[in-house]
Amino acid sequence: MASLSSIRSGLSTRLATISGLSVYSYVPDSIEPPTAVVGVMSSVDSYEIPLYLYVSRVDAELSQDSLDEFLAGSGSSSIKQAIEGDSTLGGVVSSARVVEASNYGVYTINSIDYLGVEFSVEIIT
């Protein structure tokens, strides 16, 4: 069975294929958007791992356009395409797939507002 740290590392490696995206396999103290954070998970044979994506809120329209690129089903900024481009995460798991995007809205981190969304990634070990 894959360790939690190897799964987080595998997800981070896949997300790092998106140019310009800062990726954390742990919950950071601060972020520099656009940023993806692999959420906390517990140990079982399959996982539903939260993945948080944040973009700057400098301009409402530009922020939404930026976030929408990450939400697309395909394309160079697609979270889904990045993860499912190697659904074994480098051979660490049997299967990884993005099953949902939800909670699109404003997130506050260290007193700074960001526009964000939560992805749910299903992992089968």
Short mmCIF file of N, CA and C in Angstrom, two decimals:
data_model
loop_
_atom_site.label_atom_id
_atom_site.label_comp_id
_atom_site.label_asym_id
_atom_site.label_seq_id
_atom_site.Cartn_x
_atom_site.Cartn_y
_atom_site.Cartn_z
N MET A 1 0.84 -1.19 0.00
CA MET A 1 0.00 0.00 0.00
C MET A 1 0.88 1.24 0.00
N ALA A 2 0.49 2.22 -0.77
CA ALA A 2 1.23 3.48 -0.87
C ALA A 2 1.13 4.26 0.43
N SER A 3 2.23 4.92 0.79
CA SER A 3 2.21 5.76 1.98
C SER A 3 1.52 7.09 1.64
N LEU A 4 1.00 7.74 2.67
CA LEU A 4 0.35 9.03 2.47
C LEU A 4 1.32 10.06 1.89
N SER A 5 2.56 10.04 2.36
CA SER A 5 3.53 11.01 1.84
C SER A 5 3.85 10.75 0.37
N SER A 6 3.88 9.47 -0.06
CA SER A 6 4.14 9.19 -1.47
C SER A 6 2.96 9.60 -2.35
N ILE A 7 1.74 9.49 -1.83
CA ILE A 7 0.56 9.94 -2.57
C ILE A 7 0.58 11.47 -2.70
N ARG A 8 0.86 12.17 -1.60
CA ARG A 8 0.95 13.64 -1.65
C ARG A 8 2.04 14.07 -2.63
N SER A 9 3.16 13.39 -2.59
CA SER A 9 4.27 13.70 -3.49
C SER A 9 3.88 13.44 -4.94
N GLY A 10 3.19 12.34 -5.20
CA GLY A 10 2.75 12.03 -6.55
C GLY A 10 1.78 13.06 -7.09
N LEU A 11 0.83 13.49 -6.26
CA LEU A 11 -0.11 14.53 -6.67
C LEU A 11 0.63 15.84 -6.94
N SER A 12 1.56 16.18 -6.08
CA SER A 12 2.33 17.42 -6.26
C SER A 12 3.14 17.38 -7.55
N THR A 13 3.72 16.25 -7.86
CA THR A 13 4.50 16.10 -9.09
C THR A 13 3.62 16.32 -10.32
N ARG A 14 2.42 15.74 -10.30
CA ARG A 14 1.51 15.91 -11.43
C ARG A 14 1.06 17.37 -11.55
N LEU A 15 0.75 18.02 -10.43
CA LEU A 15 0.30 19.41 -10.46
C LEU A 15 1.41 20.35 -10.91
N ALA A 16 2.66 19.99 -10.63
CA ALA A 16 3.80 20.82 -11.02
C ALA A 16 3.97 20.87 -12.54
N THR A 17 3.24 20.04 -13.29
CA THR A 17 3.29 20.10 -14.74
C THR A 17 2.54 21.32 -15.28
N ILE A 18 1.78 21.99 -14.43
CA ILE A 18 1.08 23.21 -14.84
C ILE A 18 2.02 24.39 -14.64
N SER A 19 2.38 25.03 -15.73
CA SER A 19 3.33 26.14 -15.69
C SER A 19 2.83 27.29 -14.83
N GLY A 20 3.70 27.77 -13.95
CA GLY A 20 3.39 28.94 -13.12
C GLY A 20 2.61 28.65 -11.86
N LEU A 21 2.23 27.39 -11.64
CA LEU A 21 1.44 27.02 -10.46
C LEU A 21 2.37 26.63 -9.31
N SER A 22 2.23 27.31 -8.16
CA SER A 22 2.96 26.92 -6.95
C SER A 22 2.21 25.75 -6.33
N VAL A 23 2.93 24.70 -5.95
CA VAL A 23 2.29 23.48 -5.44
C VAL A 23 2.88 23.13 -4.08
N TYR A 24 1.99 22.80 -3.13
CA TYR A 24 2.40 22.38 -1.79
C TYR A 24 1.78 21.01 -1.49
N SER A 25 2.60 20.09 -1.02
CA SER A 25 2.08 18.78 -0.61
C SER A 25 1.79 18.77 0.89
N TYR A 26 1.77 19.94 1.48
CA TYR A 26 1.46 20.14 2.89
C TYR A 26 0.72 21.47 3.01
N VAL A 27 0.13 21.74 4.14
CA VAL A 27 -0.59 23.00 4.34
C VAL A 27 0.44 24.07 4.71
N PRO A 28 0.66 25.06 3.82
CA PRO A 28 1.70 26.07 4.06
C PRO A 28 1.23 27.17 4.99
N ASP A 29 2.18 27.93 5.51
CA ASP A 29 1.86 29.07 6.36
C ASP A 29 1.34 30.25 5.54
N SER A 30 1.85 30.40 4.32
CA SER A 30 1.40 31.45 3.42
C SER A 30 1.51 30.94 2.00
N ILE A 31 0.87 31.63 1.06
CA ILE A 31 0.89 31.19 -0.33
C ILE A 31 1.21 32.34 -1.26
N GLU A 32 1.63 31.99 -2.47
CA GLU A 32 1.86 32.94 -3.56
C GLU A 32 1.07 32.43 -4.76
N PRO A 33 -0.11 33.01 -5.02
CA PRO A 33 -0.99 32.47 -6.07
C PRO A 33 -0.44 32.67 -7.48
N PRO A 34 -0.86 31.83 -8.42
CA PRO A 34 -1.78 30.72 -8.21
C PRO A 34 -1.09 29.57 -7.47
N THR A 35 -1.82 28.98 -6.54
CA THR A 35 -1.29 27.95 -5.66
C THR A 35 -2.26 26.78 -5.55
N ALA A 36 -1.70 25.58 -5.55
CA ALA A 36 -2.48 24.37 -5.27
C ALA A 36 -1.93 23.75 -3.99
N VAL A 37 -2.83 23.34 -3.09
CA VAL A 37 -2.44 22.73 -1.81
C VAL A 37 -3.12 21.38 -1.70
N VAL A 38 -2.32 20.32 -1.56
CA VAL A 38 -2.87 18.98 -1.34
C VAL A 38 -3.32 18.92 0.11
N GLY A 39 -4.60 18.63 0.32
CA GLY A 39 -5.18 18.65 1.65
C GLY A 39 -4.80 17.46 2.52
N VAL A 40 -5.25 17.52 3.74
CA VAL A 40 -4.98 16.49 4.74
C VAL A 40 -5.90 15.30 4.50
N MET A 41 -5.36 14.10 4.68
CA MET A 41 -6.14 12.88 4.47
C MET A 41 -5.83 11.87 5.55
N SER A 42 -6.67 10.86 5.66
CA SER A 42 -6.43 9.80 6.63
C SER A 42 -6.18 8.50 5.89
N SER A 43 -5.69 7.50 6.59
CA SER A 43 -5.24 6.26 5.98
C SER A 43 -6.35 5.22 5.85
N VAL A 44 -6.59 4.77 4.62
CA VAL A 44 -7.49 3.66 4.29
C VAL A 44 -7.04 3.11 2.94
N ASP A 45 -7.78 2.14 2.37
CA ASP A 45 -7.41 1.58 1.07
C ASP A 45 -7.74 2.49 -0.10
N SER A 46 -8.72 3.37 0.09
CA SER A 46 -9.02 4.38 -0.93
C SER A 46 -9.18 5.71 -0.21
N TYR A 47 -8.94 6.76 -0.93
CA TYR A 47 -8.93 8.09 -0.34
C TYR A 47 -9.77 9.05 -1.16
N GLU A 48 -10.36 10.01 -0.53
CA GLU A 48 -10.98 11.16 -1.19
C GLU A 48 -10.18 12.35 -0.68
N ILE A 49 -9.24 12.82 -1.49
CA ILE A 49 -8.28 13.82 -1.06
C ILE A 49 -8.72 15.20 -1.53
N PRO A 50 -8.84 16.16 -0.62
CA PRO A 50 -9.15 17.53 -1.05
C PRO A 50 -7.91 18.20 -1.63
N LEU A 51 -8.13 18.96 -2.66
CA LEU A 51 -7.06 19.73 -3.28
C LEU A 51 -7.61 21.15 -3.44
N TYR A 52 -6.94 22.11 -2.84
CA TYR A 52 -7.39 23.49 -2.85
C TYR A 52 -6.59 24.29 -3.85
N LEU A 53 -7.28 25.11 -4.63
CA LEU A 53 -6.60 25.96 -5.60
C LEU A 53 -7.00 27.40 -5.34
N TYR A 54 -6.01 28.28 -5.26
CA TYR A 54 -6.25 29.69 -4.96
C TYR A 54 -5.60 30.57 -6.02
N VAL A 55 -6.30 31.64 -6.40
CA VAL A 55 -5.74 32.65 -7.30
C VAL A 55 -5.91 34.02 -6.65
N SER A 56 -5.13 34.97 -7.11
CA SER A 56 -5.19 36.33 -6.59
C SER A 56 -6.53 36.97 -6.90
N ARG A 57 -6.96 37.90 -6.01
CA ARG A 57 -8.22 38.62 -6.22
C ARG A 57 -7.98 40.07 -6.59
N VAL A 58 -6.94 40.34 -7.34
CA VAL A 58 -6.62 41.72 -7.72
C VAL A 58 -7.75 42.33 -8.53
N ASP A 59 -8.29 41.59 -9.47
CA ASP A 59 -9.38 42.04 -10.32
C ASP A 59 -10.39 40.90 -10.40
N ALA A 60 -11.66 41.18 -10.11
CA ALA A 60 -12.68 40.14 -10.02
C ALA A 60 -12.79 39.33 -11.32
N GLU A 61 -12.87 40.01 -12.45
CA GLU A 61 -13.04 39.30 -13.72
C GLU A 61 -11.81 38.48 -14.08
N LEU A 62 -10.62 39.07 -13.93
CA LEU A 62 -9.39 38.34 -14.24
C LEU A 62 -9.20 37.15 -13.31
N SER A 63 -9.57 37.31 -12.03
CA SER A 63 -9.46 36.21 -11.07
C SER A 63 -10.35 35.05 -11.47
N GLN A 64 -11.58 35.35 -11.86
CA GLN A 64 -12.50 34.29 -12.26
C GLN A 64 -12.03 33.62 -13.55
N ASP A 65 -11.54 34.40 -14.50
CA ASP A 65 -11.02 33.82 -15.74
C ASP A 65 -9.84 32.89 -15.44
N SER A 66 -8.96 33.31 -14.55
CA SER A 66 -7.80 32.50 -14.18
C SER A 66 -8.24 31.19 -13.52
N LEU A 67 -9.15 31.29 -12.57
CA LEU A 67 -9.63 30.09 -11.87
C LEU A 67 -10.34 29.15 -12.84
N ASP A 68 -11.10 29.72 -13.77
CA ASP A 68 -11.82 28.90 -14.75
C ASP A 68 -10.87 28.07 -15.61
N GLU A 69 -9.68 28.58 -15.91
CA GLU A 69 -8.70 27.81 -16.68
C GLU A 69 -8.27 26.55 -15.92
N PHE A 70 -8.14 26.64 -14.60
CA PHE A 70 -7.77 25.48 -13.79
C PHE A 70 -8.92 24.48 -13.69
N LEU A 71 -10.16 24.99 -13.79
CA LEU A 71 -11.35 24.14 -13.70
C LEU A 71 -11.69 23.44 -15.01
N ALA A 72 -11.10 23.85 -16.11
CA ALA A 72 -11.39 23.25 -17.41
C ALA A 72 -11.06 21.76 -17.41
N GLY A 73 -11.79 21.01 -18.20
CA GLY A 73 -11.55 19.56 -18.30
C GLY A 73 -10.28 19.20 -19.03
N SER A 74 -9.77 20.13 -19.83
CA SER A 74 -8.52 19.90 -20.55
C SER A 74 -7.83 21.24 -20.77
N GLY A 75 -6.60 21.16 -21.23
CA GLY A 75 -5.82 22.37 -21.47
C GLY A 75 -4.60 22.42 -20.58
N SER A 76 -3.71 23.35 -20.88
CA SER A 76 -2.42 23.40 -20.18
C SER A 76 -2.54 23.76 -18.70
N SER A 77 -3.65 24.39 -18.28
CA SER A 77 -3.83 24.74 -16.86
C SER A 77 -4.83 23.84 -16.14
N SER A 78 -5.37 22.85 -16.82
CA SER A 78 -6.40 21.98 -16.26
C SER A 78 -5.87 21.09 -15.13
N ILE A 79 -6.45 21.23 -13.94
CA ILE A 79 -6.09 20.37 -12.81
C ILE A 79 -6.43 18.92 -13.15
N LYS A 80 -7.61 18.70 -13.73
CA LYS A 80 -8.04 17.36 -14.10
C LYS A 80 -7.05 16.71 -15.06
N GLN A 81 -6.68 17.42 -16.10
CA GLN A 81 -5.75 16.86 -17.08
C GLN A 81 -4.38 16.59 -16.46
N ALA A 82 -3.91 17.49 -15.59
CA ALA A 82 -2.60 17.30 -14.97
C ALA A 82 -2.57 16.03 -14.13
N ILE A 83 -3.58 15.81 -13.31
CA ILE A 83 -3.60 14.63 -12.44
C ILE A 83 -3.86 13.37 -13.24
N GLU A 84 -4.83 13.40 -14.13
CA GLU A 84 -5.21 12.20 -14.86
C GLU A 84 -4.27 11.91 -16.04
N GLY A 85 -3.31 12.80 -16.30
CA GLY A 85 -2.29 12.56 -17.31
C GLY A 85 -1.40 11.40 -16.95
N ASP A 86 -1.29 11.09 -15.67
CA ASP A 86 -0.63 9.88 -15.17
C ASP A 86 -1.44 9.44 -13.97
N SER A 87 -2.49 8.69 -14.22
CA SER A 87 -3.44 8.34 -13.16
C SER A 87 -2.88 7.38 -12.12
N THR A 88 -1.64 6.91 -12.32
CA THR A 88 -1.01 6.08 -11.29
C THR A 88 -0.05 6.90 -10.43
N LEU A 89 0.06 8.19 -10.73
CA LEU A 89 0.97 9.10 -9.99
C LEU A 89 2.39 8.54 -9.96
N GLY A 90 2.86 8.13 -11.12
CA GLY A 90 4.21 7.58 -11.21
C GLY A 90 4.33 6.17 -10.68
N GLY A 91 3.23 5.43 -10.68
CA GLY A 91 3.24 4.05 -10.20
C GLY A 91 2.98 3.90 -8.72
N VAL A 92 2.64 4.98 -8.04
CA VAL A 92 2.42 4.96 -6.59
C VAL A 92 1.05 4.38 -6.23
N VAL A 93 0.03 4.62 -7.07
CA VAL A 93 -1.33 4.17 -6.79
C VAL A 93 -1.90 3.42 -7.99
N SER A 94 -3.02 2.75 -7.80
CA SER A 94 -3.70 2.08 -8.90
C SER A 94 -4.44 3.08 -9.77
N SER A 95 -5.03 4.10 -9.13
CA SER A 95 -5.84 5.04 -9.87
C SER A 95 -5.99 6.36 -9.12
N ALA A 96 -5.94 7.44 -9.88
CA ALA A 96 -6.22 8.79 -9.34
C ALA A 96 -7.09 9.51 -10.35
N ARG A 97 -8.18 10.11 -9.87
CA ARG A 97 -9.02 10.87 -10.78
C ARG A 97 -9.71 12.00 -10.03
N VAL A 98 -9.92 13.10 -10.72
CA VAL A 98 -10.64 14.24 -10.16
C VAL A 98 -12.13 13.93 -10.30
N VAL A 99 -12.84 13.92 -9.17
CA VAL A 99 -14.26 13.55 -9.22
C VAL A 99 -15.19 14.74 -9.02
N GLU A 100 -14.67 15.86 -8.50
CA GLU A 100 -15.56 16.98 -8.23
C GLU A 100 -14.76 18.26 -8.01
N ALA A 101 -15.38 19.37 -8.35
CA ALA A 101 -14.89 20.70 -7.98
C ALA A 101 -16.05 21.40 -7.31
N SER A 102 -15.81 21.95 -6.12
CA SER A 102 -16.90 22.58 -5.37
C SER A 102 -16.34 23.73 -4.53
N ASN A 103 -17.25 24.41 -3.85
CA ASN A 103 -16.90 25.51 -2.94
C ASN A 103 -16.11 26.61 -3.63
N TYR A 104 -16.53 26.97 -4.83
CA TYR A 104 -15.95 28.07 -5.58
C TYR A 104 -16.29 29.36 -4.84
N GLY A 105 -15.29 30.10 -4.41
CA GLY A 105 -15.58 31.33 -3.70
C GLY A 105 -14.34 31.96 -3.09
N VAL A 106 -14.57 32.83 -2.13
CA VAL A 106 -13.49 33.57 -1.48
C VAL A 106 -12.97 32.80 -0.28
N TYR A 107 -11.65 32.67 -0.20
CA TYR A 107 -10.97 32.02 0.92
C TYR A 107 -10.01 33.04 1.52
N THR A 108 -9.94 33.10 2.85
CA THR A 108 -9.03 34.01 3.52
C THR A 108 -7.90 33.22 4.15
N ILE A 109 -6.67 33.57 3.77
CA ILE A 109 -5.47 32.92 4.30
C ILE A 109 -4.56 34.01 4.81
N ASN A 110 -4.22 33.96 6.10
CA ASN A 110 -3.37 34.98 6.72
C ASN A 110 -3.89 36.39 6.44
N SER A 111 -5.19 36.58 6.60
CA SER A 111 -5.87 37.86 6.43
C SER A 111 -5.87 38.40 4.99
N ILE A 112 -5.57 37.55 4.03
CA ILE A 112 -5.60 37.94 2.62
C ILE A 112 -6.68 37.11 1.93
N ASP A 113 -7.52 37.79 1.15
CA ASP A 113 -8.59 37.10 0.42
C ASP A 113 -8.08 36.61 -0.94
N TYR A 114 -8.44 35.36 -1.26
CA TYR A 114 -8.14 34.75 -2.54
C TYR A 114 -9.42 34.17 -3.10
N LEU A 115 -9.50 34.05 -4.41
CA LEU A 115 -10.59 33.31 -5.04
C LEU A 115 -10.11 31.87 -5.15
N GLY A 116 -10.95 30.92 -4.79
CA GLY A 116 -10.49 29.54 -4.80
C GLY A 116 -11.59 28.55 -5.07
N VAL A 117 -11.17 27.30 -5.17
CA VAL A 117 -12.08 26.19 -5.39
C VAL A 117 -11.46 24.94 -4.76
N GLU A 118 -12.31 24.01 -4.34
CA GLU A 118 -11.85 22.76 -3.75
C GLU A 118 -12.15 21.62 -4.73
N PHE A 119 -11.10 20.91 -5.12
CA PHE A 119 -11.24 19.72 -5.95
C PHE A 119 -11.25 18.50 -5.03
N SER A 120 -11.94 17.47 -5.44
CA SER A 120 -11.91 16.20 -4.73
C SER A 120 -11.25 15.19 -5.65
N VAL A 121 -10.17 14.56 -5.16
CA VAL A 121 -9.42 13.59 -5.96
C VAL A 121 -9.60 12.21 -5.32
N GLU A 122 -10.10 11.28 -6.10
CA GLU A 122 -10.27 9.90 -5.63
C GLU A 122 -9.01 9.11 -5.93
N ILE A 123 -8.49 8.47 -4.89
CA ILE A 123 -7.28 7.66 -5.01
C ILE A 123 -7.62 6.22 -4.64
N ILE A 124 -7.25 5.28 -5.49
CA ILE A 124 -7.37 3.86 -5.20
C ILE A 124 -5.95 3.32 -5.10
N THR A 125 -5.59 2.74 -3.97
CA THR A 125 -4.23 2.24 -3.78
C THR A 125 -4.06 0.83 -4.30
#
